[in-house]
Coordinates of C-alpha atoms in Angstrom, one line a residue:
X208 CA -25.2 103.0 34.9
X209 CA -25.8 106.1 32.7
X210 CA -28.1 107.2 29.9
X211 CA -26.3 106.7 26.5
X212 CA -27.5 108.7 23.5
X213 CA -27.5 107.3 19.9
X214 CA -27.8 109.7 17.1
X215 CA -29.2 109.0 13.6
X216 CA -29.9 111.2 10.7
X217 CA -33.1 110.3 8.8
X218 CA -35.0 112.2 6.2
X219 CA -32.8 115.2 6.8
X220 CA -33.4 115.4 10.5
X221 CA -31.4 114.3 13.6
X222 CA -33.1 111.7 15.8
X223 CA -31.9 110.8 19.3
X224 CA -32.4 107.4 20.7
X225 CA -31.6 106.6 24.4
X226 CA -30.6 103.5 26.3
X227 CA -29.5 102.6 29.8
X228 CA -25.9 101.3 29.7
X229 CA -23.5 99.9 32.2
X230 CA -19.8 100.5 32.0
X231 CA -17.4 97.6 32.5
X232 CA -13.7 98.2 33.1
X233 CA -11.3 95.7 31.5
X234 CA -7.8 94.8 32.6
X235 CA -6.0 96.7 29.8
X236 CA -7.6 99.9 30.9
X237 CA -10.4 99.9 28.3
X238 CA -14.1 100.2 29.2
X239 CA -16.9 98.3 27.5
X240 CA -20.6 99.3 27.6
X241 CA -23.2 96.8 28.4
X242 CA -26.7 97.9 27.2
X243 CA -29.3 97.0 29.8
X244 CA -32.5 98.7 28.5
X245 CA -33.4 100.4 25.2
X246 CA -35.7 103.4 25.7
X247 CA -36.1 104.7 22.1
X248 CA -36.9 108.5 21.6
X249 CA -37.8 110.3 24.8
X250 CA -38.5 113.9 25.6
X251 CA -36.7 116.2 28.1
X252 CA -39.1 115.4 31.0
X253 CA -38.8 111.6 30.4
X254 CA -35.0 112.0 30.3
X255 CA -35.0 113.7 33.7
X256 CA -37.3 110.9 35.1
X257 CA -34.9 108.1 34.0
X258 CA -31.9 110.0 35.4
X259 CA -33.6 110.1 38.8
X260 CA -34.5 106.4 38.6
X261 CA -30.8 105.6 37.9
X262 CA -29.4 107.9 40.6
X263 CA -31.8 107.2 43.5
X264 CA -32.6 104.2 45.7
X265 CA -34.9 103.4 48.6
X266 CA -33.5 103.0 52.2
X267 CA -34.9 100.3 54.5
X268 CA -36.0 102.5 57.4
X269 CA -39.2 103.4 59.2
X270 CA -39.8 106.1 56.6
X271 CA -38.4 105.7 53.1
X272 CA -36.0 108.5 51.9
X273 CA -35.0 108.8 48.3
X274 CA -31.3 109.5 48.0
X275 CA -29.2 110.0 44.9
X276 CA -25.6 108.7 44.8
X277 CA -22.8 110.6 43.2
X278 CA -19.1 110.1 43.1
X279 CA -17.2 112.5 45.5
X280 CA -15.4 114.1 42.4
X281 CA -18.8 115.0 40.7
X282 CA -21.0 117.9 41.7
X283 CA -24.6 117.2 42.8
X284 CA -27.1 118.3 40.0
X285 CA -29.7 120.8 41.0
X286 CA -32.6 118.3 40.7
X287 CA -30.9 116.1 43.4
X288 CA -29.8 118.9 45.7
X289 CA -32.1 118.0 48.5
X290 CA -31.4 114.3 48.6
X291 CA -27.9 113.9 47.0
X292 CA -25.1 112.0 48.7
X293 CA -21.6 112.0 47.6
X294 CA -19.8 108.6 47.8
X295 CA -16.1 107.9 48.1
X296 CA -16.0 105.1 45.6
X297 CA -12.3 104.5 45.9
X298 CA -12.7 103.8 49.7
X299 CA -15.4 101.1 49.5
X300 CA -14.8 97.8 51.5
X301 CA -16.2 94.3 51.5
X302 CA -16.9 93.0 55.0
X303 CA -18.2 89.9 56.8
X304 CA -18.5 87.2 54.1
X305 CA -20.9 84.5 55.2
X306 CA -22.6 81.4 54.0
X307 CA -25.9 82.2 52.3
X308 CA -26.9 79.5 49.7
X309 CA -27.4 76.5 52.0
X310 CA -29.2 78.6 54.6
X311 CA -31.6 79.8 52.0
X312 CA -32.2 76.3 50.7
X313 CA -33.0 75.2 54.2
X314 CA -35.5 78.0 54.5
X315 CA -37.0 77.0 51.2
X316 CA -37.6 73.4 52.2
X317 CA -38.8 74.5 55.7
X318 CA -41.6 76.6 54.1
X319 CA -42.4 73.8 51.6
X320 CA -43.1 71.5 54.6
X321 CA -45.1 74.4 56.1
X322 CA -43.2 74.0 59.3
X323 CA -43.4 77.8 59.8
X324 CA -47.2 77.4 60.2
X325 CA -46.8 74.4 62.6
X326 CA -44.2 75.9 64.9
X327 CA -45.3 79.5 64.9
X328 CA -48.6 78.3 66.4
X329 CA -46.9 76.4 69.1
X330 CA -43.8 78.5 70.0
X331 CA -44.9 82.0 70.9
X332 CA -42.5 84.8 71.6
X333 CA -41.3 85.3 75.1
X334 CA -42.2 88.3 77.2
X335 CA -38.9 89.9 76.3
X336 CA -39.6 89.4 72.6
X337 CA -37.4 86.3 72.0
X338 CA -38.7 84.5 68.9
X339 CA -38.5 80.8 69.9
X340 CA -39.8 79.8 66.5
X341 CA -36.9 81.5 64.6
X342 CA -34.4 80.2 67.1
X343 CA -35.6 76.7 66.4
X344 CA -35.1 77.4 62.7
X345 CA -31.5 78.4 63.4
X346 CA -30.9 75.3 65.5
X347 CA -32.4 73.0 62.8
X348 CA -30.4 74.7 60.0
X349 CA -27.3 74.4 62.0
X350 CA -27.9 70.7 62.5
X351 CA -28.4 70.2 58.8
X352 CA -25.7 72.3 57.3
X353 CA -22.8 72.3 59.6
X354 CA -23.7 70.3 62.9
X355 CA -21.9 70.9 66.1
X356 CA -22.5 71.9 69.7
X357 CA -24.8 74.8 70.7
X358 CA -21.7 76.6 72.1
X359 CA -20.1 76.5 68.7
X360 CA -23.3 77.9 67.2
X361 CA -23.2 80.8 69.6
X362 CA -19.5 81.5 69.3
X363 CA -18.9 81.0 65.5
X364 CA -21.5 79.6 63.2
X365 CA -24.3 82.2 63.5
X366 CA -21.9 85.0 62.5
X367 CA -20.5 83.0 59.6
X368 CA -24.0 82.2 58.3
X369 CA -26.8 84.3 56.7
X370 CA -29.5 82.9 58.9
X371 CA -29.7 86.3 60.8
X372 CA -30.2 88.1 57.4
X373 CA -32.8 85.6 56.1
X374 CA -34.8 85.7 59.5
X375 CA -34.2 89.4 60.1
X376 CA -32.7 88.6 63.6
X377 CA -29.7 90.1 65.3
X378 CA -27.0 88.1 67.2
X379 CA -28.9 88.5 70.5
X380 CA -31.3 85.8 69.2
X381 CA -28.6 83.1 69.7
X382 CA -27.4 84.0 73.2
X383 CA -26.0 80.9 74.9
X384 CA -28.8 80.5 77.5
X385 CA -31.6 80.9 75.0
X386 CA -30.2 78.0 72.8
X387 CA -30.6 75.6 75.7
X388 CA -33.9 77.1 76.8
X389 CA -35.4 76.6 73.3
X390 CA -34.5 72.9 73.6
X391 CA -36.7 72.7 76.6
X392 CA -39.8 73.8 74.7
X393 CA -39.8 71.1 71.9
X394 CA -40.5 67.6 73.3
X395 CA -44.2 68.3 74.1
X396 CA -44.9 68.8 70.4
X397 CA -43.3 65.6 69.2
X398 CA -46.4 63.5 68.6
X399 CA -48.2 66.4 66.9
X400 CA -45.1 66.8 64.6
X401 CA -45.3 63.2 63.5
X402 CA -48.8 63.5 62.4
X403 CA -48.3 66.8 60.7
X404 CA -45.3 65.7 58.7
X405 CA -46.9 62.5 57.5
X406 CA -49.8 64.5 56.1
X407 CA -47.5 67.0 54.4
X408 CA -45.4 64.2 52.7
X409 CA -48.6 62.7 51.5
X410 CA -49.8 66.0 50.0
X411 CA -46.4 66.8 48.4
X412 CA -45.2 63.4 47.2
X413 CA -48.2 61.0 47.5
X414 CA -46.5 58.9 50.1
X415 CA -48.4 55.8 51.3
X416 CA -47.9 54.0 54.5
X417 CA -48.7 50.4 53.4
X418 CA -45.1 49.3 53.9
X419 CA -43.2 50.1 57.1
X420 CA -39.6 49.5 57.9
X421 CA -38.5 49.2 61.6
X422 CA -35.0 49.0 63.1
X423 CA -32.9 50.2 66.0
X424 CA -29.6 51.9 66.7
X425 CA -27.7 53.3 69.6
X426 CA -25.9 56.6 70.3
X427 CA -23.4 57.2 73.1
X428 CA -22.6 60.0 75.4
X429 CA -19.6 61.9 76.7
X430 CA -20.6 61.7 80.3
X431 CA -19.9 59.5 83.3
X432 CA -22.3 57.6 85.6
X433 CA -23.8 57.2 88.1
X434 CA -27.1 58.8 87.0
X435 CA -30.6 58.9 88.4
X436 CA -32.3 55.5 88.4
X437 CA -34.9 56.9 85.8
X438 CA -32.1 58.1 83.5
X439 CA -32.1 56.4 80.1
X440 CA -28.3 56.5 79.8
X441 CA -27.2 52.9 80.4
X442 CA -24.4 50.5 79.4
X443 CA -25.5 48.1 76.7
X444 CA -24.8 46.5 73.3
X445 CA -23.1 49.4 71.4
X446 CA -23.7 49.5 67.6
X447 CA -21.2 52.4 67.6
X448 CA -18.5 50.0 69.0
X449 CA -18.2 52.2 72.1
X450 CA -19.0 49.7 75.0
X451 CA -17.1 52.0 77.3
X452 CA -19.7 54.7 77.0
X453 CA -23.2 54.9 78.3
X454 CA -25.9 55.1 75.6
X455 CA -29.5 55.3 74.6
X456 CA -31.3 53.1 72.0
X457 CA -33.2 54.8 69.2
X458 CA -36.1 52.9 67.5
X459 CA -37.1 54.3 64.1
X460 CA -40.0 53.7 61.7
X461 CA -39.6 54.8 58.1
X462 CA -41.3 54.3 54.7
X463 CA -39.5 52.6 51.8
X464 CA -38.8 56.1 50.5
X465 CA -36.9 56.9 53.7
X466 CA -39.4 59.3 55.2
X467 CA -39.5 58.9 59.0
X468 CA -42.8 58.3 60.6
X469 CA -41.9 58.1 64.3
X470 CA -39.0 57.4 66.6
X471 CA -38.6 56.5 70.3
X472 CA -35.7 57.0 72.7
X473 CA -35.2 54.0 75.0
X474 CA -32.8 53.0 77.8
X475 CA -29.4 52.0 76.6
X476 CA -29.7 48.4 77.9
X477 CA -33.0 47.8 76.2
X478 CA -33.2 44.4 74.3
X479 CA -34.1 44.7 70.6
X480 CA -37.0 42.2 71.0
X481 CA -38.6 44.3 73.8
X482 CA -39.2 47.4 71.7
X483 CA -41.7 46.2 69.1
X484 CA -45.1 46.0 70.9
X485 CA -45.1 49.7 71.8
X486 CA -44.5 50.8 68.3
X487 CA -47.2 48.5 66.9
X488 CA -49.7 50.2 69.1
X489 CA -48.5 53.7 68.2
X490 CA -48.6 53.1 64.4
X491 CA -52.0 51.4 64.8
X492 CA -53.4 54.4 66.7
X493 CA -52.1 56.9 64.3
X494 CA -52.8 55.2 60.9
X495 CA -55.5 52.7 61.8
X496 CA -55.5 49.0 61.5
X497 CA -55.0 48.6 57.8
X498 CA -53.1 45.5 56.5
X499 CA -49.6 47.0 56.5
X500 CA -46.5 45.1 55.8
X501 CA -43.8 45.4 58.6
X502 CA -40.2 44.8 57.5
X503 CA -37.8 44.0 60.3
X504 CA -34.4 42.5 60.7
X505 CA -33.7 39.3 62.6
X506 CA -33.5 39.7 66.4
X507 CA -36.4 42.2 66.7
X508 CA -39.5 40.1 66.6
X509 CA -39.9 37.0 68.9
X510 CA -42.3 34.1 68.2
X511 CA -44.8 35.7 70.7
X512 CA -44.6 39.0 68.8
X513 CA -45.2 37.3 65.5
X514 CA -48.2 35.4 66.9
X515 CA -49.7 38.6 68.2
X516 CA -49.3 40.3 64.8
X517 CA -51.1 37.4 63.1
X518 CA -54.0 37.7 65.6
X519 CA -54.3 41.4 64.8
X520 CA -54.2 40.9 61.0
X521 CA -50.8 42.4 60.5
X522 CA -48.5 41.3 57.7
X523 CA -44.7 40.9 58.2
X524 CA -41.5 40.1 56.5
X525 CA -38.6 39.4 58.8
X526 CA -35.1 38.0 58.7
X527 CA -34.5 34.7 60.5
X528 CA -31.9 34.0 63.1
X529 CA -29.1 31.7 62.2
X530 CA -30.4 29.0 64.7
X531 CA -33.6 28.5 62.8
X532 CA -31.6 28.4 59.5
X533 CA -29.5 25.6 60.9
X534 CA -32.7 23.6 61.9
X535 CA -34.3 24.0 58.4
X536 CA -31.2 23.7 56.4
X537 CA -31.4 20.0 55.6
X538 CA -35.0 20.4 54.3
X539 CA -34.0 23.5 52.3
X540 CA -31.0 21.8 50.7
X541 CA -33.3 18.9 49.5
X542 CA -35.4 21.3 47.5
X543 CA -34.5 22.8 44.1
X544 CA -33.8 26.4 43.3
X545 CA -36.6 28.4 41.4
X546 CA -35.8 31.4 39.4
X547 CA -37.7 34.4 40.9
X548 CA -35.9 37.3 39.2
X549 CA -32.9 37.6 36.9
X550 CA -30.0 36.8 39.2
X551 CA -32.3 35.8 42.2
X552 CA -33.2 32.3 43.0
X553 CA -35.5 31.1 45.8
X554 CA -36.4 27.9 47.7
X555 CA -39.8 27.8 49.3
X556 CA -40.7 26.0 52.6
X557 CA -44.3 26.4 53.8
X558 CA -44.7 25.9 57.6
X559 CA -48.2 26.3 59.2
X560 CA -49.2 29.9 58.4
X561 CA -45.8 31.2 57.4
X562 CA -43.7 30.8 54.4
X563 CA -39.9 30.4 54.6
X564 CA -38.0 31.8 51.7
X565 CA -34.4 30.9 51.2
X566 CA -33.1 33.5 48.7
X567 CA -29.9 33.4 46.8
X568 CA -28.7 36.5 44.9
X569 CA -25.9 35.7 42.5
X570 CA -24.4 39.2 42.6
X571 CA -24.5 39.0 46.4
X572 CA -22.8 35.6 46.3
X573 CA -20.0 37.0 44.2
X574 CA -19.5 40.1 46.4
X575 CA -19.5 38.2 49.7
X576 CA -17.3 35.5 48.3
X577 CA -14.8 37.9 47.0
X578 CA -14.7 39.8 50.4
X579 CA -14.2 36.5 52.3
X580 CA -11.4 35.4 49.9
X581 CA -9.6 38.7 50.2
X582 CA -9.7 38.6 54.0
X583 CA -8.7 35.0 54.1
X584 CA -5.8 35.5 51.8
X585 CA -4.5 38.4 53.9
X586 CA -4.9 36.3 57.1
X587 CA -3.1 33.3 55.5
X588 CA -0.2 35.5 54.5
X589 CA 0.1 37.0 57.9
X590 CA 0.1 33.6 59.6
X591 CA 2.8 32.5 57.1
X592 CA 4.9 35.5 58.0
X593 CA 4.5 35.0 61.7
X594 CA 5.5 31.3 61.4
X595 CA 8.7 32.4 59.6
X596 CA 9.5 35.1 62.2
X597 CA 9.1 32.7 65.2
X598 CA 8.6 35.4 67.8
X599 CA 8.7 34.8 71.5
X600 CA 5.6 33.2 73.0
X601 CA 4.1 36.4 74.5
X602 CA 4.7 38.4 71.4
X603 CA 3.2 35.7 69.3
X604 CA 0.0 35.8 71.3
X605 CA -0.2 39.6 70.9
X606 CA 0.4 39.4 67.1
X607 CA -2.2 36.6 66.7
X608 CA -4.6 38.7 68.6
X609 CA -4.1 41.6 66.3
X610 CA -4.4 39.3 63.2
X611 CA -7.8 37.9 64.7
X612 CA -9.2 41.3 65.2
X613 CA -8.3 42.5 61.6
X614 CA -9.6 39.3 59.9
X615 CA -13.0 39.3 61.8
X616 CA -15.2 36.3 61.0
X617 CA -12.7 34.7 58.7
X618 CA -10.6 33.8 61.7
X619 CA -13.1 30.9 62.5
X620 CA -12.1 29.2 59.2
X621 CA -8.6 28.7 60.3
X622 CA -7.3 26.3 63.1
X623 CA -4.2 27.6 64.9
X624 CA -2.3 25.2 67.1
X625 CA -0.1 26.9 69.7
X626 CA 2.9 25.2 71.5
X627 CA 2.8 24.7 75.3
X628 CA 3.4 27.8 77.3
X629 CA 7.2 28.0 78.2
X630 CA 8.3 28.4 81.8
X631 CA 9.6 31.8 83.0
X632 CA 13.2 31.2 82.2
X633 CA 12.4 30.3 78.6
X634 CA 9.9 33.2 77.9
X635 CA 12.3 34.9 75.5
X636 CA 13.0 31.7 73.5
X637 CA 11.5 31.7 69.9
X638 CA 8.5 29.5 69.4
X639 CA 6.7 28.1 66.4
X640 CA 3.0 27.1 65.7
X641 CA 1.0 25.5 63.0
X642 CA -2.2 26.4 61.3
X643 CA -4.6 24.7 58.8
X644 CA -7.8 25.5 57.0
X645 CA -11.0 24.2 58.5
X646 CA -12.7 22.9 55.3
X647 CA -15.9 21.8 56.9
X648 CA -16.6 25.3 58.2
X649 CA -15.5 26.7 54.8
X650 CA -18.0 24.5 53.0
X651 CA -20.8 25.7 55.5
X652 CA -19.8 29.3 54.9
X653 CA -19.9 29.0 51.1
X654 CA -23.4 27.5 51.3
X655 CA -24.7 30.6 53.1
X656 CA -22.8 33.3 51.3
X657 CA -25.2 35.6 49.5
X658 CA -28.2 33.7 50.9
X659 CA -30.8 34.8 53.3
X660 CA -33.7 33.0 55.0
X661 CA -36.8 35.2 55.2
X662 CA -40.1 34.5 57.0
X663 CA -43.4 36.0 56.1
X664 CA -47.2 35.5 56.3
X665 CA -47.5 36.9 52.8
X666 CA -48.0 33.5 51.4
X667 CA -49.6 34.7 48.2
X668 CA -46.9 37.1 47.3
X669 CA -44.3 36.5 44.7
X670 CA -41.1 35.2 46.4
X671 CA -39.1 37.6 44.3
X672 CA -41.2 40.5 45.5
X673 CA -40.5 39.4 49.1
X674 CA -36.8 39.6 48.4
X675 CA -37.2 43.2 47.0
X676 CA -39.2 44.1 50.1
X677 CA -36.5 42.9 52.3
X678 CA -33.9 44.9 50.5
X679 CA -35.8 48.0 51.5
X680 CA -34.4 47.7 55.0
X681 CA -31.4 49.6 53.7
X682 CA -33.5 52.8 53.9
X683 CA -33.5 52.5 57.7
X684 CA -29.8 51.9 57.7
X685 CA -29.3 54.9 55.5
X686 CA -31.5 57.0 57.9
X687 CA -29.3 55.9 60.9
X688 CA -26.2 56.7 58.8
X689 CA -27.4 60.1 57.9
X690 CA -28.3 60.9 61.6
X691 CA -24.9 59.8 62.8
X692 CA -22.9 61.1 59.9
X693 CA -24.3 64.2 58.1
X694 CA -26.3 65.4 61.1
X695 CA -23.8 64.3 63.8
X696 CA -26.3 63.3 66.4
X697 CA -23.4 61.6 68.3
X698 CA -21.7 62.0 70.7
X699 CA -24.1 63.8 72.9
X700 CA -22.6 66.3 75.5
X701 CA -25.9 67.3 77.2
X702 CA -26.3 66.3 80.8
X703 CA -30.0 66.9 81.6
X704 CA -32.3 64.1 80.6
X705 CA -34.9 66.4 78.9
X706 CA -32.2 68.1 76.8
X707 CA -30.7 64.8 75.7
X708 CA -34.1 63.8 74.1
X709 CA -34.5 67.2 72.8
X710 CA -31.1 67.1 71.0
X711 CA -32.3 63.8 69.3
X712 CA -35.7 65.4 68.4
X713 CA -33.8 68.3 66.8
X714 CA -31.7 65.9 64.8
X715 CA -34.9 64.2 63.7
X716 CA -36.4 67.5 62.6
X717 CA -33.3 68.3 60.6
X718 CA -33.5 64.8 59.0
X719 CA -37.2 65.5 58.0
X720 CA -35.8 68.5 56.0
X721 CA -33.0 66.4 54.6
X722 CA -35.3 63.6 53.3
X723 CA -37.6 66.2 51.8
X724 CA -34.8 67.8 49.9
X725 CA -33.6 64.3 48.9
X726 CA -37.0 63.4 47.4
X727 CA -37.0 66.8 45.5
X728 CA -33.6 65.9 44.0
X729 CA -34.7 62.4 43.1
X730 CA -37.6 63.8 41.1
X731 CA -36.0 66.7 39.4
X732 CA -32.2 66.3 39.7
X733 CA -31.5 62.6 39.9
X734 CA -27.9 61.6 40.6
X735 CA -27.2 64.4 43.1
X736 CA -27.1 63.7 46.8
X737 CA -28.3 66.1 49.5
X738 CA -24.8 66.9 50.6
X739 CA -23.7 67.6 47.0
X740 CA -26.6 70.0 46.5
X741 CA -26.0 71.9 49.8
X742 CA -22.3 72.1 49.0
X743 CA -23.0 73.5 45.6
X744 CA -25.6 76.1 46.7
X745 CA -23.5 76.8 49.8
X746 CA -20.9 78.3 47.6
X747 CA -23.1 81.4 47.2
X748 CA -21.9 83.8 49.8
X749 CA -23.4 87.0 51.3
X750 CA -21.3 90.2 51.9
X751 CA -21.7 93.7 53.2
X752 CA -20.3 96.4 50.7
X753 CA -19.6 99.6 52.7
X754 CA -19.3 102.9 50.8
X755 CA -18.2 105.9 53.0
X756 CA -19.8 109.3 52.2
X757 CA -18.3 112.7 52.3
X758 CA -20.5 113.7 55.2
X759 CA -19.2 111.0 57.5
X760 CA -21.9 108.3 56.9
X761 CA -21.7 104.9 55.3
X762 CA -23.9 103.3 52.7
X763 CA -24.2 99.5 53.3
X764 CA -25.3 97.2 50.5
X765 CA -25.9 93.6 51.7
X766 CA -25.7 91.3 48.7
X767 CA -25.5 87.6 48.0
X768 CA -23.2 86.5 45.2
X769 CA -24.8 85.7 41.9
X770 CA -25.1 81.9 41.1
X771 CA -22.5 80.3 38.8
X772 CA -23.6 78.1 35.8
X773 CA -23.7 74.9 38.0
X774 CA -25.9 76.6 40.7
X775 CA -28.1 78.1 38.0
X776 CA -28.7 74.7 36.4
X777 CA -29.6 73.2 39.8
X778 CA -31.9 76.0 40.7
X779 CA -33.6 75.7 37.3
X780 CA -34.1 71.9 37.7
X781 CA -35.6 72.4 41.1
X782 CA -37.9 75.2 39.8
X783 CA -36.6 77.7 42.4
X784 CA -36.1 81.4 42.0
X785 CA -33.8 83.4 44.2
X786 CA -35.3 86.2 46.3
X787 CA -34.6 89.9 45.6
X788 CA -31.4 91.4 47.0
X789 CA -31.9 93.1 50.4
X790 CA -32.4 96.9 50.3
X791 CA -29.4 99.1 51.1
X792 CA -29.0 100.9 54.4
X793 CA -27.3 104.2 55.4
X794 CA -25.9 104.8 58.8
X795 CA -26.4 108.0 60.9
X796 CA -23.9 110.9 60.4
X797 CA -20.6 110.1 62.1
X798 CA -21.8 106.8 63.3
X799 CA -20.5 103.9 61.2
X800 CA -22.6 100.6 61.5
X801 CA -20.3 97.6 62.1

């Protein structure tokens, strides 16, 4: 930048007007001036003041020193003799590019949730000065932005991110042992965090807790038994399709908007219907005994659980197991369909204090029917191909097993008749088989496609509304999908029981930041997902610009890249303003800062 003079003759006199300009170099060797600030007519003392303003800057040190920068081929003016520094402009370098935008976004949401206030009161610095609170921020940001192991955070991610710059912490913060020791300090604050976050979401978004969604999932481990008898890692029904691994069961309660209220880690062999009573007590103790609506999938509540909920005045809407649908199907078939919503028809069947609602969604019928037809058509073509090939008996069994696995439930619609097993001498002989369509099962499947049997004690509620309530269970499934996908809660490599639960707690904390950002995007930038927003803002990098000086020092400018149009638009929609660029630094003489 420099002061540019504009001369104008007026009324027989010469007038000088000044402006601050910036020179841009073009590819063809030409230079173009960009006017930054118009100053008008100024006197000599004002001119000198503006020159000092352009040439000097403040250094972030214990005592601020004003320095003036000049190219190495330009003499230092007299007014800057005491604080002038000559810079070798042709030797400047760009070093250590690192991810800045997504890290800053995380810190922005963290402050919006006031988690800085919550954790700074509970995680005090160690005697050696380690900030456990800031280390927790690093762990949570890592879990949200680019999840992986603590070892990877220590070796790679921290240096590739700008979390150290944003928090003002050096690399010593993420020493390997400190990362694991920080996990040991978290679990005791779990219940307090649940209460704190529900209050913050209510203040920020007006969230109510009249409807609660409850579901379970499992997550597996890369570890081998045997374990201590009190260890929660057990073999059980794996929703991750990894029955060969030990696991734990995670029960989660969320609102219809997807905000998590509480979770619990249970042994891996826990039955679904054994988890509900404990959660009912927890939610009642935290939010009172208001008439909330509990939404659950089939298999979680038992008849005993539902009877207990009725006695305590709780409302519920649950899916019904297939066995009950089979018992009630004749009565339901005798009733006529009623139009509840466009495209949604219902049949009502009152029973004692409950109402059974058989719901048929025409779009869902079409979707499930097309999926079944596609799989059945593929299976039928494969069976026809195998019948034409006539492989040996053992090969036939293997190929039929592969076809059964690929087709899934559609396999039950086809009856395959195999020949008698040949003796050992004739094992290599080609054999044939027959297959046919089981039309009775096909008709039963067609009757149930796109149809669900719901059970509720909300007998006065519009049946169409009950169907809409039940569809909200997808929010729980989305929460589990985000925990296992974007936040990579699985697999777990920790071996100590406390750190296993702390790992899940950290993923829960990162998910709380995730859903808060998602709600902000829904309000102000609809159509964008959290991952799209993080990827877009994550394109903003931070770099260190090093300028060597003629006296053996280096000037270091730490700068984040300016947002592109896409990022500017997103920031504008969210109502966010970027912080000021960090102040420059200068190294000691003959000691270059790396």
